[in-house]
Amino acid sequence: GWFPVHSVYDDMDRDVQPTMPSDLMFESRFESGNLWKAVRIGESEYNLVLRPDLTTGGCLWFYFLTQNMAKNFTYTFNLVNLYKERSMYSSGLRPLLWSEQEYEGTGRGWHRVGDNISYTENSTRRKNGNNHYTLSFQVRFPHGNDTAFLAMCFPYTYTDLQDFLVGLEKDETSSATFTRSELCRTIGGNRCDLLEITAPPKPGNQITDRQCFVISGRVHPGESNASWMVKGMIQFLTGEGHVARVLREQFVFYVAPMLNPDGVVNGFYRVSLSGQDLNRQWSDPGKSTHPTIYSLKNFVKGLNDEGRLLCYIDVHGHSTKRNVFMYGCTGSDGREKCFPRLFGERCPNFSFKDCRFDVDRSKENTGRVVVYREVGILHSFTLEASFCGAEAPQPPPPSPDIRTGTVPP
């Protein structure tokens, strides 16, 4: 039957409020939140519009809370302005839910939800003339009158990072393994951190004599899984394990955990406050418009000038492929494939078959390509992890000959 379609939320207009007692309440005006508008179009159905990225008009990242739901009542949500043609929602990806009452009662945090999930093209147009896509899914909330959050991927905010780093500094064991400095300040005035993880100097083994890995993450704010990977790397490298101690004695690990704090704070998907994708600015970054890229590039070049830079890894999430894999740059003798193959031997969830080493024209201004071509580092990669997780573990690929770099077919 007929239903009075009406708006219930607009993050730019606080006068837009629920008008019916059964209306869901929405909110996204918090750190990393993204929901622009919510319109109730049926008894239990809502059209949701995400706030698109500045200038590009694209978005996949959503993160919002809802209240005033009925227990075990099925709601349908349609996110109507997604921009990618392909999506892992057609291959098993599901949204995430965090329920306040569930967490307080059972300790259960973020978990996958959603039934009758579909991802289809619709008739509304983007600025570039292409159509938008609609993600539809149904949710039965476990509790009534709850506060529940829905998100594209496990959130990891700028505040989460700062709290984590402060905790490491306060820990007596981990604090002895690293120093924390400020790489630069962002357009929004946020701190971009740089960690130096290594062992104290010893006679004949000075820090300045050690080769270096540079690891960066979260240049694309909507790829929150990148932050979780970088956090795991930091926890491992600053830990008490034997392998971590050996690595610290032999190498220096420089980690820039979050290259786009402004985008993370504002709930963007790919851009910064400049309105640009920072991972397309490495060829000629501006000191004032792309300060984190400008500063990290100069830092990387400085290490290379000292003859110490061994490897650069930029950590990302991936929205259209399964598994964890690497993108590299094609060399003349295949040696660039050695590190990913070794990675595949030691990590059952890493997929060497999904690695790629060619360079599309659209990728020529990315970090891994510029560090490879301009700085001259063979081992320059992006480490990608799917939003949809890994397939069943694959048998390890053949081992390369470390001395020659020769890889069996």
mmCIF file of C-alpha atoms in Angstrom:
data_model
loop_
_atom_site.group_PDB
_atom_site.id
_atom_site.type_symbol
_atom_site.label_atom_id
_atom_site.label_comp_id
_atom_site.label_asym_id
_atom_site.label_seq_id
_atom_site.Cartn_x
_atom_site.Cartn_y
_atom_site.Cartn_z
ATOM 1 C CA GLY A 1 0.000 0.000 0.000
ATOM 2 C CA TRP A 2 0.827 3.687 -0.059
ATOM 3 C CA PHE A 3 3.534 4.904 2.314
ATOM 4 C CA PRO A 4 4.482 8.548 3.034
ATOM 5 C CA VAL A 5 8.098 8.729 1.799
ATOM 6 C CA HIS A 6 10.041 11.157 3.968
ATOM 7 C CA SER A 7 13.583 12.158 4.960
ATOM 8 C CA VAL A 8 14.744 11.189 8.429
ATOM 9 C CA TYR A 9 18.398 12.330 8.373
ATOM 10 C CA ASP A 10 20.663 14.850 6.638
ATOM 11 C CA ASP A 11 24.166 15.373 8.014
ATOM 12 C CA MET A 12 24.162 18.957 6.643
ATOM 13 C CA ASP A 13 20.729 19.921 7.965
ATOM 14 C CA ARG A 14 19.885 19.281 11.622
ATOM 15 C CA ASP A 15 16.276 20.326 10.999
ATOM 16 C CA VAL A 16 15.721 17.033 9.183
ATOM 17 C CA GLN A 17 14.470 14.736 11.928
ATOM 18 C CA PRO A 18 12.357 11.574 12.232
ATOM 19 C CA THR A 19 8.637 12.450 12.170
ATOM 20 C CA MET A 20 6.968 9.088 12.769
ATOM 21 C CA PRO A 21 7.305 7.122 16.044
ATOM 22 C CA SER A 22 8.614 4.068 14.164
ATOM 23 C CA ASP A 23 11.267 5.979 12.175
ATOM 24 C CA LEU A 24 14.808 4.807 12.627
ATOM 25 C CA MET A 25 17.173 7.467 13.902
ATOM 26 C CA PHE A 26 20.530 7.912 12.126
ATOM 27 C CA GLU A 27 23.767 9.716 12.955
ATOM 28 C CA SER A 28 27.156 9.949 11.220
ATOM 29 C CA ARG A 29 28.606 13.195 12.581
ATOM 30 C CA PHE A 30 31.422 11.487 14.433
ATOM 31 C CA GLU A 31 35.028 10.615 13.612
ATOM 32 C CA SER A 32 35.289 8.612 10.360
ATOM 33 C CA GLY A 33 31.510 8.565 9.982
ATOM 34 C CA ASN A 34 29.885 8.683 6.563
ATOM 35 C CA LEU A 35 26.173 8.920 5.855
ATOM 36 C CA TRP A 36 24.777 11.961 4.093
ATOM 37 C CA LYS A 37 21.029 11.355 3.915
ATOM 38 C CA ALA A 38 18.465 8.757 4.942
ATOM 39 C CA VAL A 39 14.994 8.536 3.408
ATOM 40 C CA ARG A 40 12.299 6.154 4.600
ATOM 41 C CA ILE A 41 10.572 4.719 1.531
ATOM 42 C CA GLY A 42 8.520 1.931 3.114
ATOM 43 C CA GLU A 43 7.367 0.333 6.323
ATOM 44 C CA SER A 44 10.821 -1.122 6.920
ATOM 45 C CA GLU A 45 12.934 0.174 4.019
ATOM 46 C CA TYR A 46 15.379 3.088 3.814
ATOM 47 C CA ASN A 47 17.348 4.640 0.975
ATOM 48 C CA LEU A 48 20.751 5.831 2.219
ATOM 49 C CA VAL A 49 22.978 8.340 0.426
ATOM 50 C CA LEU A 50 26.678 8.442 1.299
ATOM 51 C CA ARG A 51 28.665 11.675 1.348
ATOM 52 C CA PRO A 52 30.858 11.436 -1.768
ATOM 53 C CA ASP A 53 34.542 12.304 -1.753
ATOM 54 C CA LEU A 54 35.503 15.893 -2.453
ATOM 55 C CA THR A 55 35.886 16.593 -6.206
ATOM 56 C CA THR A 56 35.844 12.932 -7.299
ATOM 57 C CA GLY A 57 32.216 12.233 -6.381
ATOM 58 C CA GLY A 58 32.952 8.596 -5.556
ATOM 59 C CA CYS A 59 32.457 6.655 -2.354
ATOM 60 C CA LEU A 60 32.236 3.127 -0.970
ATOM 61 C CA TRP A 61 32.946 3.817 2.723
ATOM 62 C CA PHE A 62 29.979 3.940 5.088
ATOM 63 C CA TYR A 63 29.916 4.138 8.862
ATOM 64 C CA PHE A 64 26.885 5.334 10.815
ATOM 65 C CA LEU A 65 24.765 4.559 13.843
ATOM 66 C CA THR A 66 21.067 3.900 14.044
ATOM 67 C CA GLN A 67 18.626 3.841 16.958
ATOM 68 C CA ASN A 68 14.931 3.261 17.702
ATOM 69 C CA MET A 69 14.861 -0.136 16.006
ATOM 70 C CA ALA A 70 12.442 -2.932 16.852
ATOM 71 C CA LYS A 71 13.899 -6.240 18.020
ATOM 72 C CA ASN A 72 14.025 -9.020 15.406
ATOM 73 C CA PHE A 73 12.264 -6.846 12.842
ATOM 74 C CA THR A 74 13.724 -7.012 9.334
ATOM 75 C CA TYR A 75 14.914 -3.701 7.909
ATOM 76 C CA THR A 76 16.079 -3.135 4.342
ATOM 77 C CA PHE A 77 18.820 -0.634 3.585
ATOM 78 C CA ASN A 78 19.654 0.577 0.069
ATOM 79 C CA LEU A 79 22.935 2.486 -0.293
ATOM 80 C CA VAL A 80 22.154 4.159 -3.593
ATOM 81 C CA ASN A 81 25.267 6.102 -4.664
ATOM 82 C CA LEU A 82 28.179 3.665 -4.709
ATOM 83 C CA TYR A 83 30.493 4.135 -7.676
ATOM 84 C CA LYS A 84 32.388 0.937 -8.521
ATOM 85 C CA GLU A 85 31.081 -1.403 -11.188
ATOM 86 C CA ARG A 86 32.544 -4.512 -9.554
ATOM 87 C CA SER A 87 32.073 -5.342 -5.903
ATOM 88 C CA MET A 88 32.847 -8.153 -3.484
ATOM 89 C CA TYR A 89 29.266 -7.861 -2.183
ATOM 90 C CA SER A 90 28.433 -10.128 -5.127
ATOM 91 C CA SER A 91 31.007 -12.647 -3.846
ATOM 92 C CA GLY A 92 30.143 -13.007 -0.175
ATOM 93 C CA LEU A 93 31.155 -9.698 1.430
ATOM 94 C CA ARG A 94 28.730 -8.548 4.133
ATOM 95 C CA PRO A 95 28.420 -5.318 6.147
ATOM 96 C CA LEU A 96 29.548 -5.073 9.763
ATOM 97 C CA LEU A 97 27.407 -4.415 12.845
ATOM 98 C CA TRP A 98 28.331 -3.319 16.357
ATOM 99 C CA SER A 99 25.496 -3.420 18.908
ATOM 100 C CA GLU A 100 25.876 -1.566 22.190
ATOM 101 C CA GLN A 101 23.538 -3.924 24.059
ATOM 102 C CA GLU A 102 25.156 -7.016 22.538
ATOM 103 C CA TYR A 103 28.610 -5.788 23.527
ATOM 104 C CA GLU A 104 27.561 -4.964 27.070
ATOM 105 C CA GLY A 105 25.756 -8.283 27.489
ATOM 106 C CA THR A 106 28.091 -10.752 25.786
ATOM 107 C CA GLY A 107 31.266 -8.871 24.864
ATOM 108 C CA ARG A 108 30.617 -9.432 21.168
ATOM 109 C CA GLY A 109 31.928 -6.562 19.070
ATOM 110 C CA TRP A 110 31.950 -6.002 15.313
ATOM 111 C CA HIS A 111 30.483 -8.925 13.356
ATOM 112 C CA ARG A 112 29.167 -9.618 9.866
ATOM 113 C CA VAL A 113 25.454 -9.245 9.183
ATOM 114 C CA GLY A 114 23.118 -8.917 6.244
ATOM 115 C CA ASP A 115 20.782 -11.117 4.224
ATOM 116 C CA ASN A 116 19.479 -10.869 0.670
ATOM 117 C CA ILE A 117 22.516 -8.804 -0.319
ATOM 118 C CA SER A 118 22.588 -7.422 -3.850
ATOM 119 C CA TYR A 119 24.788 -4.988 -5.766
ATOM 120 C CA THR A 120 23.188 -3.570 -8.902
ATOM 121 C CA GLU A 121 23.494 -0.628 -11.270
ATOM 122 C CA ASN A 122 20.849 2.074 -10.935
ATOM 123 C CA SER A 123 19.748 4.954 -13.166
ATOM 124 C CA THR A 124 21.197 7.915 -11.239
ATOM 125 C CA ARG A 125 24.238 9.555 -12.806
ATOM 126 C CA ARG A 126 27.609 10.580 -11.428
ATOM 127 C CA LYS A 127 29.355 13.759 -12.517
ATOM 128 C CA ASN A 128 31.407 11.792 -15.048
ATOM 129 C CA GLY A 129 28.275 10.415 -16.712
ATOM 130 C CA ASN A 130 28.534 6.875 -15.331
ATOM 131 C CA ASN A 131 25.699 5.385 -13.356
ATOM 132 C CA HIS A 132 25.694 4.798 -9.618
ATOM 133 C CA TYR A 133 25.307 1.367 -8.037
ATOM 134 C CA THR A 134 23.037 0.275 -5.194
ATOM 135 C CA LEU A 135 24.038 -2.008 -2.333
ATOM 136 C CA SER A 136 20.909 -3.506 -0.743
ATOM 137 C CA PHE A 137 20.838 -5.705 2.326
ATOM 138 C CA GLN A 138 18.498 -6.708 5.139
ATOM 139 C CA VAL A 139 19.293 -6.613 8.856
ATOM 140 C CA ARG A 140 17.481 -8.007 11.894
ATOM 141 C CA PHE A 141 18.819 -6.137 14.896
ATOM 142 C CA PRO A 142 19.374 -8.402 17.933
ATOM 143 C CA HIS A 143 17.951 -5.876 20.409
ATOM 144 C CA GLY A 144 15.223 -3.273 20.423
ATOM 145 C CA ASN A 145 15.889 0.392 21.230
ATOM 146 C CA ASP A 146 19.599 -0.264 20.837
ATOM 147 C CA THR A 147 22.446 1.882 19.558
ATOM 148 C CA ALA A 148 23.910 -0.016 16.623
ATOM 149 C CA PHE A 149 26.662 0.928 14.191
ATOM 150 C CA LEU A 150 26.905 -0.301 10.606
ATOM 151 C CA ALA A 151 30.137 -0.064 8.623
ATOM 152 C CA MET A 152 31.763 -1.165 5.388
ATOM 153 C CA CYS A 153 34.895 -2.464 7.132
ATOM 154 C CA PHE A 154 36.208 -2.663 10.690
ATOM 155 C CA PRO A 155 36.690 1.020 11.639
ATOM 156 C CA TYR A 156 40.091 2.278 12.722
ATOM 157 C CA THR A 157 40.115 5.995 13.443
ATOM 158 C CA TYR A 158 42.877 8.555 13.849
ATOM 159 C CA THR A 159 42.104 8.554 17.584
ATOM 160 C CA ASP A 160 42.514 4.772 17.645
ATOM 161 C CA LEU A 161 45.997 5.191 16.180
ATOM 162 C CA GLN A 162 47.001 7.910 18.638
ATOM 163 C CA ASP A 163 45.754 5.850 21.591
ATOM 164 C CA PHE A 164 47.650 2.799 20.314
ATOM 165 C CA LEU A 165 50.921 4.721 19.920
ATOM 166 C CA VAL A 166 50.592 6.328 23.350
ATOM 167 C CA GLY A 167 50.027 2.883 24.826
ATOM 168 C CA LEU A 168 53.194 1.576 23.148
ATOM 169 C CA GLU A 169 55.169 4.513 24.523
ATOM 170 C CA LYS A 170 53.929 3.754 28.035
ATOM 171 C CA ASP A 171 54.786 0.070 27.799
ATOM 172 C CA GLU A 172 58.217 -0.539 29.289
ATOM 173 C CA THR A 173 59.105 -3.361 26.903
ATOM 174 C CA SER A 174 57.863 -2.003 23.578
ATOM 175 C CA SER A 175 58.974 1.573 24.272
ATOM 176 C CA ALA A 176 62.596 0.396 24.284
ATOM 177 C CA THR A 177 62.289 -0.799 20.693
ATOM 178 C CA PHE A 178 61.155 2.349 18.890
ATOM 179 C CA THR A 179 61.116 6.112 18.758
ATOM 180 C CA ARG A 180 58.153 8.164 17.650
ATOM 181 C CA SER A 181 58.504 11.414 15.747
ATOM 182 C CA GLU A 182 56.358 13.738 13.689
ATOM 183 C CA LEU A 183 56.842 13.387 9.951
ATOM 184 C CA CYS A 184 54.764 16.527 9.295
ATOM 185 C CA ARG A 185 51.411 18.164 9.920
ATOM 186 C CA THR A 186 48.495 17.713 7.544
ATOM 187 C CA ILE A 187 46.312 20.379 5.898
ATOM 188 C CA GLY A 188 43.883 19.909 8.780
ATOM 189 C CA GLY A 189 46.660 20.288 11.353
ATOM 190 C CA ASN A 190 46.742 16.617 12.314
ATOM 191 C CA ARG A 191 49.978 14.902 13.217
ATOM 192 C CA CYS A 192 51.449 12.376 10.755
ATOM 193 C CA ASP A 193 53.535 9.969 12.822
ATOM 194 C CA LEU A 194 56.757 8.213 11.869
ATOM 195 C CA LEU A 195 58.118 5.340 13.948
ATOM 196 C CA GLU A 196 61.714 4.119 13.926
ATOM 197 C CA ILE A 197 61.861 0.499 15.104
ATOM 198 C CA THR A 198 65.295 -1.029 15.657
ATOM 199 C CA ALA A 199 67.683 -2.330 18.312
ATOM 200 C CA PRO A 200 70.079 -0.037 20.221
ATOM 201 C CA PRO A 201 73.458 0.461 18.555
ATOM 202 C CA LYS A 202 76.355 -1.840 19.382
ATOM 203 C CA PRO A 203 80.056 -1.685 18.533
ATOM 204 C CA GLY A 204 80.295 -2.679 14.895
ATOM 205 C CA ASN A 205 76.511 -2.505 14.472
ATOM 206 C CA GLN A 206 75.503 1.149 14.457
ATOM 207 C CA ILE A 207 71.948 2.129 13.528
ATOM 208 C CA THR A 208 73.239 4.252 10.639
ATOM 209 C CA ASP A 209 74.909 1.160 9.168
ATOM 210 C CA ARG A 210 71.698 -0.890 9.007
ATOM 211 C CA GLN A 211 69.555 -1.223 5.912
ATOM 212 C CA CYS A 212 66.018 0.076 6.128
ATOM 213 C CA PHE A 213 62.459 -0.921 5.376
ATOM 214 C CA VAL A 214 59.894 1.870 4.971
ATOM 215 C CA ILE A 215 56.264 0.893 5.565
ATOM 216 C CA SER A 216 53.314 3.230 5.086
ATOM 217 C CA GLY A 217 49.575 2.785 5.432
ATOM 218 C CA ARG A 218 46.135 4.322 5.195
ATOM 219 C CA VAL A 219 46.792 6.705 2.313
ATOM 220 C CA HIS A 220 43.218 5.807 1.303
ATOM 221 C CA PRO A 221 41.055 6.495 4.369
ATOM 222 C CA GLY A 222 38.268 4.072 3.468
ATOM 223 C CA GLU A 223 40.713 1.146 3.486
ATOM 224 C CA SER A 224 40.580 0.721 7.249
ATOM 225 C CA ASN A 225 41.864 -2.851 7.067
ATOM 226 C CA ALA A 226 45.221 -1.335 6.082
ATOM 227 C CA SER A 227 45.453 0.218 9.547
ATOM 228 C CA TRP A 228 44.768 -3.120 11.205
ATOM 229 C CA MET A 229 47.571 -4.716 9.172
ATOM 230 C CA VAL A 230 50.019 -1.942 10.013
ATOM 231 C CA LYS A 231 49.053 -2.187 13.678
ATOM 232 C CA GLY A 232 49.834 -5.908 13.581
ATOM 233 C CA MET A 233 53.201 -5.219 11.956
ATOM 234 C CA ILE A 234 54.083 -2.687 14.643
ATOM 235 C CA GLN A 235 53.021 -5.033 17.443
ATOM 236 C CA PHE A 236 55.147 -7.813 15.969
ATOM 237 C CA LEU A 237 58.213 -5.669 15.316
ATOM 238 C CA THR A 238 58.141 -4.129 18.811
ATOM 239 C CA GLY A 239 57.410 -7.468 20.486
ATOM 240 C CA GLU A 240 59.599 -9.814 22.479
ATOM 241 C CA GLY A 241 59.680 -12.669 19.974
ATOM 242 C CA HIS A 242 63.006 -14.067 18.775
ATOM 243 C CA VAL A 243 62.351 -13.222 15.113
ATOM 244 C CA ALA A 244 61.441 -9.622 15.973
ATOM 245 C CA ARG A 245 64.620 -9.228 18.036
ATOM 246 C CA VAL A 246 66.764 -10.553 15.184
ATOM 247 C CA LEU A 247 65.080 -8.242 12.686
ATOM 248 C CA ARG A 248 65.601 -5.215 14.927
ATOM 249 C CA GLU A 249 69.292 -6.058 15.270
ATOM 250 C CA GLN A 250 69.773 -6.298 11.522
ATOM 251 C CA PHE A 251 67.433 -3.648 10.112
ATOM 252 C CA VAL A 252 65.665 -0.384 10.797
ATOM 253 C CA PHE A 253 61.920 -0.284 10.175
ATOM 254 C CA TYR A 254 60.423 3.136 9.535
ATOM 255 C CA VAL A 255 56.633 3.056 9.745
ATOM 256 C CA ALA A 256 54.247 5.861 8.769
ATOM 257 C CA PRO A 257 51.001 4.239 9.995
ATOM 258 C CA MET A 258 48.517 6.786 8.606
ATOM 259 C CA LEU A 259 49.397 8.964 5.603
ATOM 260 C CA ASN A 260 45.948 10.530 5.338
ATOM 261 C CA PRO A 261 44.721 11.426 8.835
ATOM 262 C CA ASP A 262 42.446 14.181 7.484
ATOM 263 C CA GLY A 263 40.634 11.773 5.201
ATOM 264 C CA VAL A 264 40.256 9.245 8.018
ATOM 265 C CA VAL A 265 38.836 11.847 10.406
ATOM 266 C CA ASN A 266 36.329 13.105 7.823
ATOM 267 C CA GLY A 267 35.119 9.721 6.615
ATOM 268 C CA PHE A 268 36.418 10.042 3.051
ATOM 269 C CA TYR A 269 37.006 6.981 0.897
ATOM 270 C CA ARG A 270 40.105 7.869 -1.190
ATOM 271 C CA VAL A 271 40.924 11.573 -0.967
ATOM 272 C CA SER A 272 42.426 14.082 1.468
ATOM 273 C CA LEU A 273 41.259 17.604 2.304
ATOM 274 C CA SER A 274 42.926 18.712 -0.935
ATOM 275 C CA GLY A 275 40.229 16.722 -2.733
ATOM 276 C CA GLN A 276 42.902 14.556 -4.356
ATOM 277 C CA ASP A 277 43.945 10.937 -4.142
ATOM 278 C CA LEU A 278 47.278 11.201 -2.322
ATOM 279 C CA ASN A 279 48.505 7.978 -3.897
ATOM 280 C CA ARG A 280 48.446 9.683 -7.289
ATOM 281 C CA GLN A 281 50.672 12.584 -6.213
ATOM 282 C CA TRP A 282 54.059 10.921 -5.685
ATOM 283 C CA SER A 283 55.643 12.209 -8.904
ATOM 284 C CA ASP A 284 55.325 15.862 -7.868
ATOM 285 C CA PRO A 285 53.788 16.257 -4.399
ATOM 286 C CA GLY A 286 53.100 19.763 -3.117
ATOM 287 C CA LYS A 287 54.557 20.720 0.247
ATOM 288 C CA SER A 288 51.348 22.516 1.262
ATOM 289 C CA THR A 289 48.768 20.470 -0.671
ATOM 290 C CA HIS A 290 50.151 16.961 -0.098
ATOM 291 C CA PRO A 291 52.413 17.401 2.945
ATOM 292 C CA THR A 292 52.518 13.745 4.026
ATOM 293 C CA ILE A 293 53.516 12.493 0.573
ATOM 294 C CA TYR A 294 55.995 15.347 0.100
ATOM 295 C CA SER A 295 57.632 14.599 3.450
ATOM 296 C CA LEU A 296 57.706 10.810 3.097
ATOM 297 C CA LYS A 297 59.096 10.978 -0.434
ATOM 298 C CA ASN A 298 61.937 13.235 0.701
ATOM 299 C CA PHE A 299 62.582 10.925 3.658
ATOM 300 C CA VAL A 300 62.717 7.867 1.384
ATOM 301 C CA LYS A 301 65.055 9.632 -1.045
ATOM 302 C CA GLY A 302 67.317 10.638 1.835
ATOM 303 C CA LEU A 303 67.622 7.037 3.021
ATOM 304 C CA ASN A 304 68.401 5.950 -0.513
ATOM 305 C CA ASP A 305 71.055 8.648 -0.895
ATOM 306 C CA GLU A 306 72.722 7.124 2.178
ATOM 307 C CA GLY A 307 72.616 3.693 0.504
ATOM 308 C CA ARG A 308 70.380 2.266 3.245
ATOM 309 C CA LEU A 309 66.926 1.862 1.679
ATOM 310 C CA LEU A 310 66.193 -1.797 1.000
ATOM 311 C CA CYS A 311 62.418 -2.021 0.636
ATOM 312 C CA TYR A 312 59.279 0.134 0.524
ATOM 313 C CA ILE A 313 55.837 -1.321 1.287
ATOM 314 C CA ASP A 314 52.615 0.695 1.092
ATOM 315 C CA VAL A 315 49.672 -1.106 2.746
ATOM 316 C CA HIS A 316 46.186 -1.013 1.208
ATOM 317 C CA GLY A 317 42.763 -2.619 1.220
ATOM 318 C CA HIS A 318 41.275 -4.019 -1.985
ATOM 319 C CA SER A 319 37.591 -3.890 -2.910
ATOM 320 C CA THR A 320 37.332 -6.200 -5.943
ATOM 321 C CA LYS A 321 39.694 -9.155 -5.325
ATOM 322 C CA ARG A 322 40.006 -11.849 -2.681
ATOM 323 C CA ASN A 323 43.151 -12.703 -0.696
ATOM 324 C CA VAL A 324 46.284 -10.881 0.461
ATOM 325 C CA PHE A 325 48.781 -10.127 -2.304
ATOM 326 C CA MET A 326 51.337 -7.635 -3.591
ATOM 327 C CA TYR A 327 51.706 -5.314 -6.555
ATOM 328 C CA GLY A 328 55.278 -4.672 -7.636
ATOM 329 C CA CYS A 329 57.116 -3.294 -10.652
ATOM 330 C CA THR A 330 58.593 -5.414 -13.430
ATOM 331 C CA GLY A 331 62.370 -5.619 -13.381
ATOM 332 C CA SER A 332 64.755 -6.978 -15.998
ATOM 333 C CA ASP A 333 65.530 -10.306 -14.344
ATOM 334 C CA GLY A 334 62.559 -11.198 -12.148
ATOM 335 C CA ARG A 335 64.281 -10.464 -8.848
ATOM 336 C CA GLU A 336 61.383 -8.215 -7.827
ATOM 337 C CA LYS A 337 59.291 -11.389 -7.418
ATOM 338 C CA CYS A 338 61.579 -12.974 -4.793
ATOM 339 C CA PHE A 339 60.198 -11.165 -1.744
ATOM 340 C CA PRO A 340 56.521 -11.871 -2.589
ATOM 341 C CA ARG A 341 57.320 -15.534 -3.231
ATOM 342 C CA LEU A 342 59.096 -15.825 0.119
ATOM 343 C CA PHE A 343 56.103 -14.103 1.708
ATOM 344 C CA GLY A 344 53.843 -16.728 0.125
ATOM 345 C CA GLU A 345 55.945 -19.571 1.540
ATOM 346 C CA ARG A 346 55.669 -18.301 5.095
ATOM 347 C CA CYS A 347 52.097 -16.978 5.134
ATOM 348 C CA PRO A 348 49.355 -19.409 4.043
ATOM 349 C CA ASN A 349 46.864 -16.574 3.526
ATOM 350 C CA PHE A 350 49.183 -14.752 1.115
ATOM 351 C CA SER A 351 48.428 -15.458 -2.546
ATOM 352 C CA PHE A 352 51.357 -15.180 -4.928
ATOM 353 C CA LYS A 353 49.066 -16.057 -7.862
ATOM 354 C CA ASP A 354 47.219 -12.776 -7.280
ATOM 355 C CA CYS A 355 50.409 -10.670 -7.299
ATOM 356 C CA ARG A 356 51.000 -8.416 -10.302
ATOM 357 C CA PHE A 357 54.190 -6.735 -11.458
ATOM 358 C CA ASP A 358 53.069 -4.719 -14.476
ATOM 359 C CA VAL A 359 52.374 -0.986 -14.237
ATOM 360 C CA ASP A 360 49.173 0.480 -15.665
ATOM 361 C CA ARG A 361 49.337 4.063 -16.827
ATOM 362 C CA SER A 362 46.866 5.012 -14.075
ATOM 363 C CA LYS A 363 49.358 3.775 -11.458
ATOM 364 C CA GLU A 364 52.433 5.684 -12.642
ATOM 365 C CA ASN A 365 52.138 8.350 -9.928
ATOM 366 C CA THR A 366 51.649 5.908 -7.047
ATOM 367 C CA GLY A 367 54.141 5.414 -4.249
ATOM 368 C CA ARG A 368 55.366 1.971 -5.261
ATOM 369 C CA VAL A 369 55.973 2.985 -8.903
ATOM 370 C CA VAL A 370 57.699 6.300 -8.146
ATOM 371 C CA VAL A 371 59.934 4.730 -5.482
ATOM 372 C CA TYR A 372 60.867 2.019 -7.982
ATOM 373 C CA ARG A 373 61.444 4.282 -10.995
ATOM 374 C CA GLU A 374 62.581 7.564 -9.527
ATOM 375 C CA VAL A 375 64.302 6.448 -6.353
ATOM 376 C CA GLY A 376 65.587 3.240 -7.918
ATOM 377 C CA ILE A 377 64.451 0.652 -5.364
ATOM 378 C CA LEU A 378 63.697 -2.786 -6.799
ATOM 379 C CA HIS A 379 61.714 -3.998 -3.789
ATOM 380 C CA SER A 380 58.889 -1.448 -3.909
ATOM 381 C CA PHE A 381 55.403 -2.853 -3.351
ATOM 382 C CA THR A 382 51.857 -2.265 -2.330
ATOM 383 C CA LEU A 383 50.589 -4.922 0.065
ATOM 384 C CA GLU A 384 46.881 -5.434 -0.593
ATOM 385 C CA ALA A 385 44.307 -7.211 1.576
ATOM 386 C CA SER A 386 40.793 -7.883 0.368
ATOM 387 C CA PHE A 387 37.807 -6.468 2.237
ATOM 388 C CA CYS A 388 36.301 -9.927 1.639
ATOM 389 C CA GLY A 389 39.090 -11.978 3.194
ATOM 390 C CA ALA A 390 41.146 -14.864 1.861
ATOM 391 C CA GLU A 391 40.304 -18.001 -0.043
ATOM 392 C CA ALA A 392 41.386 -21.388 1.285
ATOM 393 C CA PRO A 393 45.163 -21.414 1.860
ATOM 394 C CA GLN A 394 47.177 -22.407 -1.207
ATOM 395 C CA PRO A 395 50.287 -24.625 -1.269
ATOM 396 C CA PRO A 396 53.437 -22.511 -1.148
ATOM 397 C CA PRO A 397 55.126 -21.598 -4.440
ATOM 398 C CA PRO A 398 58.636 -22.864 -5.263
ATOM 399 C CA SER A 399 61.448 -21.201 -3.354
ATOM 400 C CA PRO A 400 63.640 -18.678 -5.180
ATOM 401 C CA ASP A 401 67.401 -18.941 -5.071
ATOM 402 C CA ILE A 402 68.292 -16.117 -2.668
ATOM 403 C CA ARG A 403 71.780 -15.719 -4.146
ATOM 404 C CA THR A 404 70.734 -15.277 -7.773
ATOM 405 C CA GLY A 405 67.070 -14.343 -7.514
ATOM 406 C CA THR A 406 66.208 -17.195 -9.898
ATOM 407 C CA VAL A 407 62.624 -18.404 -9.430
ATOM 408 C CA PRO A 408 61.587 -21.880 -10.616
ATOM 409 C CA PRO A 409 58.682 -21.831 -13.116
#
